[in-house]
Amino acid sequence: MNPDDLMPRIDPGHLMPPKDQNLADEFHRRLSEWINDFHRDLDEEHEVGARLVNFGQSVTFHIEDIGYWNPSLISFQGKNENGEPVELIQHVSQISILLVALKRESIEKPKRPIGFASWDEYDDSKA
């Protein structure tokens, strides 16, 4: 008789604490899905952008990437209407962006999902 057969089999997944749905990495995952689903549905002449409205001012920029820092920060990187780099860093409780369709800056390059190298990689992450 093998002594290993007498030991109970423990699945390590059952030992992990439940995922905290309020951490920035979970917000990042959900925001990435919303942004990329919107982006994918646009025609080839447009890409996803964000419009932020605060204190009577409006800022619109092309979203190029999204990041996070647990437990509570989300960042959006991109370029403004003048092509200058911008980065917005917000607490997860303050996130409020309007997704908009913007004319693509480089129509000769294929559209890629935000935060992923390819659409295949993005689709695999959702599976």
PDB file of C-alpha atoms in Angstrom:
ATOM      1  CA  MET A   1       0.000   0.000   0.000  1.00  0.00           C
ATOM      2  CA  ASN A   2       1.271   3.437  -0.922  1.00  0.00           C
ATOM      3  CA  PRO A   3       1.245   5.898   2.069  1.00  0.00           C
ATOM      4  CA  ASP A   4       0.358   8.753  -0.320  1.00  0.00           C
ATOM      5  CA  ASP A   5      -2.966   7.023  -0.981  1.00  0.00           C
ATOM      6  CA  LEU A   6      -3.858   7.426   2.705  1.00  0.00           C
ATOM      7  CA  MET A   7      -3.293  11.200   2.725  1.00  0.00           C
ATOM      8  CA  PRO A   8      -6.330  13.365   1.990  1.00  0.00           C
ATOM      9  CA  ARG A   9      -6.175  15.238  -1.298  1.00  0.00           C
ATOM     10  CA  ILE A  10      -6.450  19.005  -0.743  1.00  0.00           C
ATOM     11  CA  ASP A  11      -7.165  21.325  -3.621  1.00  0.00           C
ATOM     12  CA  PRO A  12      -5.025  24.492  -3.068  1.00  0.00           C
ATOM     13  CA  GLY A  13      -7.790  26.564  -4.648  1.00  0.00           C
ATOM     14  CA  HIS A  14      -9.979  25.826  -1.635  1.00  0.00           C
ATOM     15  CA  LEU A  15      -7.356  27.276   0.698  1.00  0.00           C
ATOM     16  CA  MET A  16      -7.291  30.672  -1.008  1.00  0.00           C
ATOM     17  CA  PRO A  17      -9.319  33.479   0.578  1.00  0.00           C
ATOM     18  CA  PRO A  18     -12.194  34.786  -1.546  1.00  0.00           C
ATOM     19  CA  LYS A  19     -11.314  37.488  -4.076  1.00  0.00           C
ATOM     20  CA  ASP A  20     -11.939  41.020  -2.799  1.00  0.00           C
ATOM     21  CA  GLN A  21     -14.189  42.548  -5.461  1.00  0.00           C
ATOM     22  CA  ASN A  22     -13.388  46.065  -4.222  1.00  0.00           C
ATOM     23  CA  LEU A  23      -9.650  45.978  -4.951  1.00  0.00           C
ATOM     24  CA  ALA A  24      -8.262  47.996  -7.843  1.00  0.00           C
ATOM     25  CA  ASP A  25      -7.250  44.873  -9.797  1.00  0.00           C
ATOM     26  CA  GLU A  26     -10.909  43.806  -9.970  1.00  0.00           C
ATOM     27  CA  PHE A  27     -11.971  47.305 -11.064  1.00  0.00           C
ATOM     28  CA  HIS A  28      -9.165  47.165 -13.655  1.00  0.00           C
ATOM     29  CA  ARG A  29     -10.442  43.841 -14.995  1.00  0.00           C
ATOM     30  CA  ARG A  30     -14.018  45.088 -15.308  1.00  0.00           C
ATOM     31  CA  LEU A  31     -13.025  48.475 -16.764  1.00  0.00           C
ATOM     32  CA  SER A  32     -10.769  46.743 -19.309  1.00  0.00           C
ATOM     33  CA  GLU A  33     -13.689  44.604 -20.448  1.00  0.00           C
ATOM     34  CA  TRP A  34     -16.085  47.559 -20.768  1.00  0.00           C
ATOM     35  CA  ILE A  35     -13.531  49.711 -22.565  1.00  0.00           C
ATOM     36  CA  ASN A  36     -12.436  46.955 -24.958  1.00  0.00           C
ATOM     37  CA  ASP A  37     -15.981  45.818 -25.735  1.00  0.00           C
ATOM     38  CA  PHE A  38     -16.843  49.433 -26.637  1.00  0.00           C
ATOM     39  CA  HIS A  39     -13.581  49.774 -28.617  1.00  0.00           C
ATOM     40  CA  ARG A  40     -14.143  46.531 -30.557  1.00  0.00           C
ATOM     41  CA  ASP A  41     -17.653  47.561 -31.619  1.00  0.00           C
ATOM     42  CA  LEU A  42     -16.404  50.776 -33.255  1.00  0.00           C
ATOM     43  CA  ASP A  43     -15.688  50.908 -36.981  1.00  0.00           C
ATOM     44  CA  GLU A  44     -12.112  50.902 -38.279  1.00  0.00           C
ATOM     45  CA  GLU A  45     -11.964  54.724 -38.429  1.00  0.00           C
ATOM     46  CA  HIS A  46     -12.624  55.167 -34.707  1.00  0.00           C
ATOM     47  CA  GLU A  47     -11.074  54.127 -31.404  1.00  0.00           C
ATOM     48  CA  VAL A  48     -12.104  54.433 -27.801  1.00  0.00           C
ATOM     49  CA  GLY A  49     -11.537  57.665 -25.972  1.00  0.00           C
ATOM     50  CA  ALA A  50     -12.554  59.098 -22.628  1.00  0.00           C
ATOM     51  CA  ARG A  51     -14.218  62.360 -21.756  1.00  0.00           C
ATOM     52  CA  LEU A  52     -13.866  63.668 -18.246  1.00  0.00           C
ATOM     53  CA  VAL A  53     -16.016  66.510 -17.010  1.00  0.00           C
ATOM     54  CA  ASN A  54     -15.122  68.223 -13.750  1.00  0.00           C
ATOM     55  CA  PHE A  55     -15.668  71.731 -12.389  1.00  0.00           C
ATOM     56  CA  GLY A  56     -17.047  72.968 -15.706  1.00  0.00           C
ATOM     57  CA  GLN A  57     -14.044  71.785 -17.723  1.00  0.00           C
ATOM     58  CA  SER A  58     -14.023  68.908 -20.184  1.00  0.00           C
ATOM     59  CA  VAL A  59     -10.974  66.852 -21.172  1.00  0.00           C
ATOM     60  CA  THR A  60     -11.045  64.275 -23.966  1.00  0.00           C
ATOM     61  CA  PHE A  61      -8.213  61.846 -24.645  1.00  0.00           C
ATOM     62  CA  HIS A  62      -7.412  58.664 -26.576  1.00  0.00           C
ATOM     63  CA  ILE A  63      -7.085  55.735 -24.152  1.00  0.00           C
ATOM     64  CA  GLU A  64      -3.921  53.731 -24.798  1.00  0.00           C
ATOM     65  CA  ASP A  65      -3.581  51.773 -21.562  1.00  0.00           C
ATOM     66  CA  ILE A  66      -5.141  51.249 -18.169  1.00  0.00           C
ATOM     67  CA  GLY A  67      -3.329  50.237 -14.991  1.00  0.00           C
ATOM     68  CA  TYR A  68      -3.897  49.816 -11.268  1.00  0.00           C
ATOM     69  CA  TRP A  69      -2.199  49.871  -7.902  1.00  0.00           C
ATOM     70  CA  ASN A  70      -3.936  47.860  -5.202  1.00  0.00           C
ATOM     71  CA  PRO A  71      -5.770  48.492  -3.069  1.00  0.00           C
ATOM     72  CA  SER A  72      -7.503  51.467  -4.655  1.00  0.00           C
ATOM     73  CA  LEU A  73      -5.831  53.348  -7.553  1.00  0.00           C
ATOM     74  CA  ILE A  74      -6.667  53.134 -11.262  1.00  0.00           C
ATOM     75  CA  SER A  75      -4.695  54.934 -13.977  1.00  0.00           C
ATOM     76  CA  PHE A  76      -5.612  55.763 -17.553  1.00  0.00           C
ATOM     77  CA  GLN A  77      -2.803  56.582 -19.993  1.00  0.00           C
ATOM     78  CA  GLY A  78      -3.210  58.086 -23.433  1.00  0.00           C
ATOM     79  CA  LYS A  79      -2.878  61.196 -25.563  1.00  0.00           C
ATOM     80  CA  ASN A  80      -4.926  64.370 -25.574  1.00  0.00           C
ATOM     81  CA  GLU A  81      -6.319  66.105 -28.668  1.00  0.00           C
ATOM     82  CA  ASN A  82      -2.902  67.727 -29.295  1.00  0.00           C
ATOM     83  CA  GLY A  83      -1.076  64.386 -29.168  1.00  0.00           C
ATOM     84  CA  GLU A  84       0.486  65.151 -25.784  1.00  0.00           C
ATOM     85  CA  PRO A  85       0.773  62.291 -23.269  1.00  0.00           C
ATOM     86  CA  VAL A  86      -1.696  62.305 -20.389  1.00  0.00           C
ATOM     87  CA  GLU A  87      -2.239  60.079 -17.382  1.00  0.00           C
ATOM     88  CA  LEU A  88      -5.215  60.202 -15.068  1.00  0.00           C
ATOM     89  CA  ILE A  89      -4.876  58.571 -11.654  1.00  0.00           C
ATOM     90  CA  GLN A  90      -8.056  58.103  -9.656  1.00  0.00           C
ATOM     91  CA  HIS A  91      -9.271  56.359  -6.551  1.00  0.00           C
ATOM     92  CA  VAL A  92     -11.679  53.560  -7.460  1.00  0.00           C
ATOM     93  CA  SER A  93     -14.490  55.372  -5.644  1.00  0.00           C
ATOM     94  CA  GLN A  94     -14.090  58.425  -7.927  1.00  0.00           C
ATOM     95  CA  ILE A  95     -14.065  56.738 -11.339  1.00  0.00           C
ATOM     96  CA  SER A  96     -16.518  58.312 -13.705  1.00  0.00           C
ATOM     97  CA  ILE A  97     -15.569  58.404 -17.380  1.00  0.00           C
ATOM     98  CA  LEU A  98     -17.633  58.750 -20.505  1.00  0.00           C
ATOM     99  CA  LEU A  99     -16.428  56.430 -23.277  1.00  0.00           C
ATOM    100  CA  VAL A 100     -16.497  58.188 -26.653  1.00  0.00           C
ATOM    101  CA  ALA A 101     -15.596  57.309 -30.237  1.00  0.00           C
ATOM    102  CA  LEU A 102     -12.615  59.329 -31.470  1.00  0.00           C
ATOM    103  CA  LYS A 103     -11.066  59.405 -34.944  1.00  0.00           C
ATOM    104  CA  ARG A 104      -8.093  57.055 -35.004  1.00  0.00           C
ATOM    105  CA  GLU A 105      -4.710  58.726 -35.158  1.00  0.00           C
ATOM    106  CA  SER A 106      -2.948  55.878 -37.010  1.00  0.00           C
ATOM    107  CA  ILE A 107      -5.504  54.205 -39.245  1.00  0.00           C
ATOM    108  CA  GLU A 108      -2.764  52.256 -41.056  1.00  0.00           C
ATOM    109  CA  LYS A 109      -1.973  50.295 -37.871  1.00  0.00           C
ATOM    110  CA  PRO A 110      -4.454  47.607 -36.787  1.00  0.00           C
ATOM    111  CA  LYS A 111      -6.639  48.396 -33.793  1.00  0.00           C
ATOM    112  CA  ARG A 112      -5.423  46.653 -30.664  1.00  0.00           C
ATOM    113  CA  PRO A 113      -7.253  46.154 -27.404  1.00  0.00           C
ATOM    114  CA  ILE A 114      -6.421  48.456 -24.517  1.00  0.00           C
ATOM    115  CA  GLY A 115      -4.007  46.785 -22.106  1.00  0.00           C
ATOM    116  CA  PHE A 116      -3.386  43.706 -24.255  1.00  0.00           C
ATOM    117  CA  ALA A 117      -1.016  42.819 -27.103  1.00  0.00           C
ATOM    118  CA  SER A 118      -3.740  41.300 -29.292  1.00  0.00           C
ATOM    119  CA  TRP A 119      -7.466  40.585 -29.460  1.00  0.00           C
ATOM    120  CA  ASP A 120      -6.670  36.878 -28.991  1.00  0.00           C
ATOM    121  CA  GLU A 121      -4.902  37.664 -25.702  1.00  0.00           C
ATOM    122  CA  TYR A 122      -7.878  39.797 -24.623  1.00  0.00           C
ATOM    123  CA  ASP A 123     -10.383  37.039 -25.518  1.00  0.00           C
ATOM    124  CA  ASP A 124      -8.283  34.465 -23.630  1.00  0.00           C
ATOM    125  CA  SER A 125      -8.316  36.665 -20.522  1.00  0.00           C
ATOM    126  CA  LYS A 126     -12.116  36.659 -20.511  1.00  0.00           C
ATOM    127  CA  ALA A 127     -12.367  32.863 -20.758  1.00  0.00           C
TER     128      ALA A 127
END
